[in-house]
């Protein structure tokens, strides 16, 4: 039987990496193999020794990135780190080792120019490796992991689940535990205060016009549109329940930026924030990730995505779900209030979510179906 090439295994792994979560399900990451003469010259100039293996680059496509808020830059970088982590797992399960040879901020300029307009996040050196049973065990979790916005059971989660979240470590970025911290919150009083904060600030998600305009562009309405979608957020996922075609059409009008400008004065945004706060305080646990520094390097922000996915998979292994409440870390005031009113560590928060056993299962979010074919050669 013919042994698959590293390139073939990379393309197979790309299908699994495409299952990784990203902000707004924008899926901003692209993947390139460095195979051209120009690429080889760039590698040689950067000190890469010729020999076994191939080089691949994970990059952000600016055309797919969110940009309405300064915090969206962090979300895109973290999403990129999540993708690198998923790709590393998928490759290890196929007996391929992926070492991060260069990372954002240190990628050789010749490679940056070669991949423009993409923005390289990490250059991976791929080599054959022994069987990795740990990676193989994680593969089903990449597909099982969900963002679930339905109500969660309110009883505290078992201590083993909390311990698993705290112990999770990134494969691609082992240093990520040093650049970002993780806090789990289970005290009912703390959850109640967090719910009140969401009720107070959650309307920002709908009343910040530029941010809502960008979010709305990623919402998919209509049964046929949702069936064909490859990116974005189906309205049925956001509402966490089936919706008839006519109701989806109605919501498309009601939630449009022009309608929200009118309806927010009638309290619609505040009402939605109250519902979010109630869902949050009735969850089993809250998860908060933060950088130790207020201004972390972009490389550190990418690495943090590795820890986030490792934590998410550890929770998925125990059949609990996550629902990010991103609005609380996207704006300076609520981000500060989380720290001061919940007693959280100093540093910039970048991920805040409720965690628990969901009341209903949610289908998988849309994914690009041509992930293997989209791998570019450069």
Tab-separated table of N, CA and C in Angstrom, residues 209-345:
chain	number	residue	atom	x	y	z
A	209	UNK	N	-23.442	50.304	16.752
A	209	UNK	CA	-23.924	50.142	15.375
A	209	UNK	C	-22.935	49.409	14.474
A	210	UNK	N	-21.663	49.778	14.546
A	210	UNK	CA	-20.685	49.137	13.667
A	210	UNK	C	-20.558	47.656	13.991
A	211	UNK	N	-20.537	47.323	15.283
A	211	UNK	CA	-20.392	45.922	15.680
A	211	UNK	C	-21.627	45.117	15.296
A	212	UNK	N	-22.831	45.688	15.524
A	212	UNK	CA	-24.030	44.937	15.178
A	212	UNK	C	-24.161	44.776	13.668
A	213	UNK	N	-23.784	45.788	12.914
A	213	UNK	CA	-23.839	45.683	11.450
A	213	UNK	C	-22.967	44.508	10.986
A	214	UNK	N	-21.794	44.357	11.594
A	214	UNK	CA	-20.892	43.264	11.224
A	214	UNK	C	-21.451	41.919	11.682
A	215	UNK	N	-21.997	41.890	12.887
A	215	UNK	CA	-22.597	40.647	13.378
A	215	UNK	C	-23.763	40.222	12.496
A	216	UNK	N	-24.624	41.175	12.179
A	216	UNK	CA	-25.813	40.866	11.371
A	216	UNK	C	-25.406	40.288	10.015
A	217	UNK	N	-24.313	40.777	9.450
A	217	UNK	CA	-23.849	40.262	8.157
A	217	UNK	C	-23.444	38.802	8.230
A	218	UNK	N	-23.178	38.299	9.443
A	218	UNK	CA	-22.781	36.896	9.610
A	218	UNK	C	-23.956	35.995	10.017
A	219	UNK	N	-25.157	36.563	10.201
A	219	UNK	CA	-26.313	35.745	10.570
A	219	UNK	C	-26.961	35.198	9.301
A	220	UNK	N	-27.321	33.937	9.323
A	220	UNK	CA	-27.947	33.283	8.173
A	220	UNK	C	-29.427	33.048	8.477
A	221	UNK	N	-30.288	33.542	7.590
A	221	UNK	CA	-31.736	33.427	7.749
A	221	UNK	C	-32.309	32.584	6.614
A	222	UNK	N	-33.296	31.769	6.931
A	222	UNK	CA	-33.996	30.988	5.914
A	222	UNK	C	-33.491	29.561	5.835
A	223	UNK	N	-34.395	28.573	5.814
A	223	UNK	CA	-33.982	27.157	5.804
A	223	UNK	C	-33.019	26.818	4.675
A	224	UNK	N	-33.271	27.315	3.457
A	224	UNK	CA	-32.404	26.971	2.334
A	224	UNK	C	-31.047	27.650	2.468
A	225	UNK	N	-31.032	28.901	2.891
A	225	UNK	CA	-29.766	29.611	3.094
A	225	UNK	C	-28.934	28.893	4.147
A	226	UNK	N	-29.568	28.469	5.232
A	226	UNK	CA	-28.850	27.775	6.301
A	226	UNK	C	-28.303	26.441	5.802
A	227	UNK	N	-29.092	25.728	5.002
A	227	UNK	CA	-28.600	24.438	4.476
A	227	UNK	C	-27.363	24.617	3.606
A	228	UNK	N	-27.290	25.697	2.875
A	228	UNK	CA	-26.181	25.913	1.947
A	228	UNK	C	-25.014	26.693	2.562
A	229	UNK	N	-25.225	27.256	3.739
A	229	UNK	CA	-24.205	28.109	4.344
A	229	UNK	C	-22.940	27.325	4.666
A	230	UNK	N	-21.806	27.981	4.515
A	230	UNK	CA	-20.522	27.389	4.885
A	230	UNK	C	-19.831	28.186	5.986
A	231	UNK	N	-20.329	29.371	6.284
A	231	UNK	CA	-19.797	30.202	7.363
A	231	UNK	C	-20.978	30.869	8.064
A	232	UNK	N	-20.689	31.599	9.103
A	232	UNK	CA	-21.722	32.410	9.739
A	232	UNK	C	-22.535	31.675	10.780
A	233	UNK	N	-23.562	32.368	11.278
A	233	UNK	CA	-24.359	31.925	12.418
A	233	UNK	C	-25.817	31.732	12.010
A	234	UNK	N	-26.296	30.513	11.888
A	234	UNK	CA	-27.717	30.308	11.594
A	234	UNK	C	-28.589	30.912	12.693
A	235	UNK	N	-29.655	31.572	12.326
A	235	UNK	CA	-30.530	32.186	13.310
A	235	UNK	C	-31.114	31.137	14.251
A	236	UNK	N	-31.280	29.912	13.757
A	236	UNK	CA	-31.789	28.834	14.614
A	236	UNK	C	-30.785	28.481	15.709
A	237	UNK	N	-29.478	28.626	15.436
A	237	UNK	CA	-28.471	28.399	16.465
A	237	UNK	C	-28.493	29.528	17.490
A	238	UNK	N	-28.637	30.751	17.007
A	238	UNK	CA	-28.642	31.896	17.909
A	238	UNK	C	-29.851	31.860	18.839
A	239	UNK	N	-30.991	31.447	18.311
A	239	UNK	CA	-32.209	31.370	19.118
A	239	UNK	C	-32.319	30.045	19.860
A	240	UNK	N	-31.452	29.091	19.511
A	240	UNK	CA	-31.379	27.779	20.168
A	240	UNK	C	-32.686	26.998	20.079
A	241	UNK	N	-33.339	27.097	18.906
A	241	UNK	CA	-34.556	26.318	18.710
A	241	UNK	C	-34.945	26.356	17.227
A	242	UNK	N	-35.727	25.380	16.767
A	242	UNK	CA	-36.198	25.411	15.376
A	242	UNK	C	-37.114	26.621	15.151
A	243	UNK	N	-37.041	27.181	13.956
A	243	UNK	CA	-37.869	28.331	13.606
A	243	UNK	C	-38.452	28.100	12.217
A	244	UNK	N	-39.720	28.403	12.064
A	244	UNK	CA	-40.358	28.264	10.753
A	244	UNK	C	-39.755	29.270	9.778
A	245	UNK	N	-39.959	29.030	8.490
A	245	UNK	CA	-39.429	29.924	7.473
A	245	UNK	C	-39.953	31.344	7.609
A	246	UNK	N	-41.263	31.488	7.907
A	246	UNK	CA	-41.825	32.833	7.995
A	246	UNK	C	-41.278	33.580	9.202
A	247	UNK	N	-41.020	32.844	10.315
A	247	UNK	CA	-40.485	33.502	11.496
A	247	UNK	C	-39.026	33.934	11.261
A	248	UNK	N	-38.287	33.133	10.527
A	248	UNK	CA	-36.921	33.533	10.184
A	248	UNK	C	-36.929	34.792	9.313
A	249	UNK	N	-37.891	34.854	8.375
A	249	UNK	CA	-37.998	36.039	7.522
A	249	UNK	C	-38.340	37.274	8.356
A	250	UNK	N	-39.205	37.094	9.352
A	250	UNK	CA	-39.565	38.198	10.232
A	250	UNK	C	-38.357	38.667	11.041
A	251	UNK	N	-37.602	37.716	11.584
A	251	UNK	CA	-36.434	38.065	12.375
A	251	UNK	C	-35.361	38.749	11.528
A	252	UNK	N	-35.316	38.378	10.267
A	252	UNK	CA	-34.353	39.041	9.380
A	252	UNK	C	-34.634	40.538	9.313
A	253	UNK	N	-35.902	40.891	9.333
A	253	UNK	CA	-36.276	42.312	9.299
A	253	UNK	C	-36.088	42.946	10.678
A	254	UNK	N	-36.567	42.269	11.721
A	254	UNK	CA	-36.536	42.833	13.073
A	254	UNK	C	-35.103	43.083	13.544
A	255	UNK	N	-34.194	42.165	13.212
A	255	UNK	CA	-32.831	42.264	13.705
A	255	UNK	C	-31.907	43.079	12.804
A	256	UNK	N	-32.398	43.539	11.689
A	256	UNK	CA	-31.562	44.320	10.777
A	256	UNK	C	-31.072	45.584	11.483
A	257	UNK	N	-29.899	46.093	11.118
A	257	UNK	CA	-29.384	47.299	11.778
A	257	UNK	C	-30.349	48.481	11.738
A	258	UNK	N	-31.047	48.667	10.633
A	258	UNK	CA	-31.981	49.794	10.556
A	258	UNK	C	-33.147	49.616	11.531
A	259	UNK	N	-33.652	48.376	11.656
A	259	UNK	CA	-34.744	48.133	12.605
A	259	UNK	C	-34.264	48.276	14.041
A	260	UNK	N	-33.057	47.779	14.322
A	260	UNK	CA	-32.561	47.837	15.688
A	260	UNK	C	-32.352	49.262	16.153
A	261	UNK	N	-32.027	50.169	15.234
A	261	UNK	CA	-31.898	51.577	15.619
A	261	UNK	C	-33.208	52.120	16.164
A	262	UNK	N	-34.307	51.644	15.602
A	262	UNK	CA	-35.631	52.085	16.070
A	262	UNK	C	-36.049	51.320	17.318
A	263	UNK	N	-35.867	49.994	17.279
A	263	UNK	CA	-36.390	49.149	18.349
A	263	UNK	C	-35.610	49.270	19.650
A	264	UNK	N	-34.337	49.691	19.566
A	264	UNK	CA	-33.582	49.800	20.810
A	264	UNK	C	-34.178	50.861	21.723
A	265	UNK	N	-34.786	51.902	21.145
A	265	UNK	CA	-35.428	52.917	21.972
A	265	UNK	C	-36.674	52.369	22.663
A	266	UNK	N	-37.194	51.256	22.147
A	266	UNK	CA	-38.362	50.599	22.757
A	266	UNK	C	-37.968	49.509	23.740
A	267	UNK	N	-36.653	49.321	23.927
A	267	UNK	CA	-36.194	48.378	24.949
A	267	UNK	C	-35.891	46.983	24.463
A	268	UNK	N	-35.873	46.735	23.140
A	268	UNK	CA	-35.623	45.368	22.659
A	268	UNK	C	-34.237	44.883	23.071
A	269	UNK	N	-33.219	45.727	22.905
A	269	UNK	CA	-31.852	45.311	23.244
A	269	UNK	C	-31.738	45.016	24.736
A	270	UNK	N	-32.365	45.833	25.568
A	270	UNK	CA	-32.313	45.598	27.013
A	270	UNK	C	-33.020	44.301	27.374
A	271	UNK	N	-34.122	44.014	26.686
A	271	UNK	CA	-34.847	42.771	26.947
A	271	UNK	C	-33.989	41.559	26.600
A	272	UNK	N	-33.285	41.628	25.472
A	272	UNK	CA	-32.422	40.515	25.067
A	272	UNK	C	-31.263	40.368	26.037
A	273	UNK	N	-30.741	41.482	26.551
A	273	UNK	CA	-29.666	41.419	27.532
A	273	UNK	C	-30.142	40.771	28.825
A	274	UNK	N	-31.380	41.076	29.229
A	274	UNK	CA	-31.921	40.451	30.447
A	274	UNK	C	-32.023	38.943	30.282
A	275	UNK	N	-32.460	38.498	29.117
A	275	UNK	CA	-32.550	37.057	28.869
A	275	UNK	C	-31.170	36.404	28.925
A	276	UNK	N	-30.181	37.070	28.348
A	276	UNK	CA	-28.820	36.522	28.370
A	276	UNK	C	-28.295	36.426	29.798
A	277	UNK	N	-28.564	37.463	30.590
A	277	UNK	CA	-28.111	37.442	31.971
A	277	UNK	C	-28.733	36.319	32.771
A	278	UNK	N	-29.998	36.059	32.535
A	278	UNK	CA	-30.686	34.973	33.237
A	278	UNK	C	-30.110	33.625	32.836
A	279	UNK	N	-29.868	33.424	31.547
A	279	UNK	CA	-29.255	32.172	31.096
A	279	UNK	C	-27.899	31.971	31.762
A	280	UNK	N	-27.130	33.049	31.862
A	280	UNK	CA	-25.779	32.939	32.413
A	280	UNK	C	-25.807	32.571	33.890
A	281	UNK	N	-26.635	33.250	34.678
A	281	UNK	CA	-26.612	32.993	36.113
A	281	UNK	C	-27.194	31.636	36.467
A	282	UNK	N	-27.926	31.013	35.550
A	282	UNK	CA	-28.492	29.687	35.785
A	282	UNK	C	-27.624	28.562	35.224
A	283	UNK	N	-26.421	28.882	34.807
A	283	UNK	CA	-25.512	27.882	34.262
A	283	UNK	C	-24.775	27.152	35.377
A	284	UNK	N	-24.077	26.095	34.997
A	284	UNK	CA	-23.330	25.335	35.988
A	284	UNK	C	-21.999	25.968	36.347
A	285	UNK	N	-21.401	26.709	35.406
A	285	UNK	CA	-20.073	27.272	35.636
A	285	UNK	C	-19.828	28.386	34.625
A	286	UNK	N	-18.961	29.332	34.993
A	286	UNK	CA	-18.480	30.334	34.062
A	286	UNK	C	-16.994	30.117	33.836
A	287	UNK	N	-16.560	30.379	32.616
A	287	UNK	CA	-15.160	30.222	32.243
A	287	UNK	C	-14.635	31.577	31.785
A	288	UNK	N	-13.490	31.968	32.330
A	288	UNK	CA	-12.896	33.267	32.009
A	288	UNK	C	-11.419	33.063	31.705
A	289	UNK	N	-10.984	33.520	30.544
A	289	UNK	CA	-9.576	33.491	30.188
A	289	UNK	C	-9.073	34.919	30.016
A	290	UNK	N	-7.858	35.151	30.474
A	290	UNK	CA	-7.323	36.512	30.446
A	290	UNK	C	-5.824	36.477	30.199
A	291	UNK	N	-5.332	37.527	29.578
A	291	UNK	CA	-3.893	37.724	29.453
A	291	UNK	C	-3.382	38.333	30.745
A	292	UNK	N	-2.179	37.945	31.134
A	292	UNK	CA	-1.602	38.525	32.345
A	292	UNK	C	-1.226	39.984	32.123
A	293	UNK	N	-0.976	40.346	30.870
A	293	UNK	CA	-0.618	41.716	30.542
A	293	UNK	C	-1.793	42.416	29.865
A	294	UNK	N	-1.849	43.728	30.016
A	294	UNK	CA	-2.898	44.502	29.358
A	294	UNK	C	-2.659	44.600	27.854
A	295	UNK	N	-1.400	44.575	27.451
A	295	UNK	CA	-1.059	44.683	26.029
A	295	UNK	C	-0.182	43.501	25.621
A	296	UNK	N	-0.750	42.317	25.525
A	296	UNK	CA	0.054	41.148	25.149
A	296	UNK	C	0.493	41.233	23.693
A	297	UNK	N	1.586	40.576	23.372
A	297	UNK	CA	2.036	40.542	21.991
A	297	UNK	C	1.020	39.782	21.143
A	298	UNK	N	1.046	40.030	19.847
A	298	UNK	CA	0.128	39.311	18.965
A	298	UNK	C	0.460	37.821	18.943
A	299	UNK	N	1.743	37.470	19.076
A	299	UNK	CA	2.108	36.058	19.148
A	299	UNK	C	1.475	35.405	20.379
A	300	UNK	N	1.446	36.129	21.501
A	300	UNK	CA	0.821	35.594	22.714
A	300	UNK	C	-0.677	35.411	22.521
A	301	UNK	N	-1.308	36.314	21.780
A	301	UNK	CA	-2.743	36.200	21.538
A	301	UNK	C	-3.059	34.979	20.669
A	302	UNK	N	-2.194	34.702	19.704
A	302	UNK	CA	-2.375	33.493	18.892
A	302	UNK	C	-2.218	32.261	19.781
A	303	UNK	N	-1.172	32.241	20.606
A	303	UNK	CA	-0.918	31.090	21.465
A	303	UNK	C	-2.077	30.828	22.420
A	304	UNK	N	-2.732	31.905	22.881
A	304	UNK	CA	-3.862	31.738	23.801
A	304	UNK	C	-4.977	30.911	23.180
A	305	UNK	N	-5.118	30.997	21.853
A	305	UNK	CA	-6.124	30.179	21.187
A	305	UNK	C	-5.870	28.692	21.368
A	306	UNK	N	-4.594	28.303	21.456
A	306	UNK	CA	-4.278	26.901	21.695
A	306	UNK	C	-4.801	26.428	23.031
A	307	UNK	N	-4.613	27.244	24.070
A	307	UNK	CA	-5.120	26.852	25.384
A	307	UNK	C	-6.646	26.822	25.404
A	308	UNK	N	-7.254	27.785	24.729
A	308	UNK	CA	-8.710	27.823	24.714
A	308	UNK	C	-9.283	26.556	24.082
A	309	UNK	N	-8.752	26.131	22.935
A	309	UNK	CA	-9.298	24.926	22.313
A	309	UNK	C	-9.012	23.697	23.170
A	310	UNK	N	-7.832	23.615	23.759
A	310	UNK	CA	-7.526	22.473	24.630
A	310	UNK	C	-8.541	22.381	25.770
A	311	UNK	N	-8.899	23.541	26.334
A	311	UNK	CA	-9.898	23.569	27.412
A	311	UNK	C	-11.259	23.160	26.899
A	312	UNK	N	-11.644	23.668	25.730
A	312	UNK	CA	-12.948	23.372	25.143
A	312	UNK	C	-13.081	21.870	24.878
A	313	UNK	N	-12.022	21.257	24.374
A	313	UNK	CA	-12.066	19.822	24.094
A	313	UNK	C	-12.122	19.005	25.387
A	314	UNK	N	-11.426	19.480	26.413
A	314	UNK	CA	-11.492	18.783	27.700
A	314	UNK	C	-12.912	18.803	28.256
A	315	UNK	N	-13.623	19.902	28.047
A	315	UNK	CA	-15.019	19.983	28.484
A	315	UNK	C	-15.920	19.124	27.600
A	316	UNK	N	-15.662	19.138	26.288
A	316	UNK	CA	-16.461	18.309	25.382
A	316	UNK	C	-16.319	16.837	25.717
A	317	UNK	N	-15.144	16.429	26.191
A	317	UNK	CA	-14.929	15.027	26.569
A	317	UNK	C	-15.821	14.629	27.729
A	318	UNK	N	-16.275	15.609	28.487
A	318	UNK	CA	-17.143	15.344	29.639
A	318	UNK	C	-18.573	15.775	29.363
A	319	UNK	N	-18.880	15.968	28.083
A	319	UNK	CA	-20.241	16.196	27.588
A	319	UNK	C	-20.864	17.465	28.146
A	320	UNK	N	-20.037	18.491	28.314
A	320	UNK	CA	-20.582	19.801	28.661
A	320	UNK	C	-20.281	20.758	27.515
A	321	UNK	N	-21.072	21.814	27.419
A	321	UNK	CA	-20.999	22.738	26.288
A	321	UNK	C	-20.593	24.123	26.766
A	322	UNK	N	-20.240	24.963	25.804
A	322	UNK	CA	-19.879	26.361	26.062
A	322	UNK	C	-20.785	27.286	25.269
A	323	UNK	N	-21.006	28.458	25.826
A	323	UNK	CA	-21.671	29.546	25.103
A	323	UNK	C	-20.913	30.832	25.419
A	324	UNK	N	-20.030	31.300	24.512
A	324	UNK	CA	-19.298	32.537	24.763
A	324	UNK	C	-20.240	33.736	24.890
A	325	UNK	N	-19.958	34.581	25.873
A	325	UNK	CA	-20.675	35.841	26.060
A	325	UNK	C	-19.651	36.941	25.753
A	326	UNK	N	-19.350	37.080	24.469
A	326	UNK	CA	-18.207	37.881	24.038
A	326	UNK	C	-18.364	39.365	24.331
A	327	UNK	N	-19.601	39.852	24.377
A	327	UNK	CA	-19.821	41.285	24.562
A	327	UNK	C	-19.139	41.797	25.839
A	328	UNK	N	-18.973	40.910	26.822
A	328	UNK	CA	-18.416	41.342	28.100
A	328	UNK	C	-16.904	41.559	28.060
A	329	UNK	N	-16.241	41.067	27.046
A	329	UNK	CA	-14.796	41.299	26.924
A	329	UNK	C	-14.451	42.104	25.673
A	330	UNK	N	-15.463	42.517	24.941
A	330	UNK	CA	-15.225	43.301	23.725
A	330	UNK	C	-15.166	44.797	23.980
A	331	UNK	N	-15.686	45.234	25.122
A	331	UNK	CA	-15.774	46.661	25.429
A	331	UNK	C	-15.055	46.943	26.744
A	332	UNK	N	-14.331	48.055	26.843
A	332	UNK	CA	-13.497	48.314	28.021
A	332	UNK	C	-14.247	48.332	29.354
A	333	UNK	N	-15.404	49.000	29.410
A	333	UNK	CA	-16.074	49.138	30.707
A	333	UNK	C	-16.551	47.798	31.262
A	334	UNK	N	-17.318	46.994	30.511
A	334	UNK	CA	-17.728	45.711	31.089
A	334	UNK	C	-16.543	44.786	31.367
A	335	UNK	N	-15.491	44.891	30.551
A	335	UNK	CA	-14.304	44.062	30.800
A	335	UNK	C	-13.692	44.401	32.161
A	336	UNK	N	-13.645	45.691	32.486
A	336	UNK	CA	-13.126	46.108	33.788
A	336	UNK	C	-14.073	45.700	34.916
A	337	UNK	N	-15.378	45.832	34.683
A	337	UNK	CA	-16.352	45.489	35.725
A	337	UNK	C	-16.312	44.005	36.063
A	338	UNK	N	-16.033	43.151	35.087
A	338	UNK	CA	-15.883	41.727	35.389
A	338	UNK	C	-14.797	41.523	36.442
A	339	UNK	N	-13.692	42.237	36.282
A	339	UNK	CA	-12.570	42.084	37.207
A	339	UNK	C	-12.936	42.610	38.590
A	340	UNK	N	-13.479	43.825	38.634
A	340	UNK	CA	-13.714	44.471	39.927
A	340	UNK	C	-14.890	43.869	40.684
A	341	UNK	N	-15.952	43.472	39.984
A	341	UNK	CA	-17.155	43.000	40.674
A	341	UNK	C	-17.189	41.489	40.878
A	342	UNK	N	-16.373	40.747	40.125
A	342	UNK	CA	-16.329	39.291	40.327
A	342	UNK	C	-15.040	38.848	41.006
A	343	UNK	N	-14.154	39.807	41.293
A	343	UNK	CA	-12.909	39.460	41.967
A	343	UNK	C	-11.955	38.663	41.099
A	344	UNK	N	-11.903	38.984	39.809
A	344	UNK	CA	-11.046	38.244	38.888
A	344	UNK	C	-9.628	38.812	38.888
A	345	UNK	N	-8.651	38.037	38.418
A	345	UNK	CA	-7.259	38.516	38.405
A	345	UNK	C	-7.091	39.691	37.451
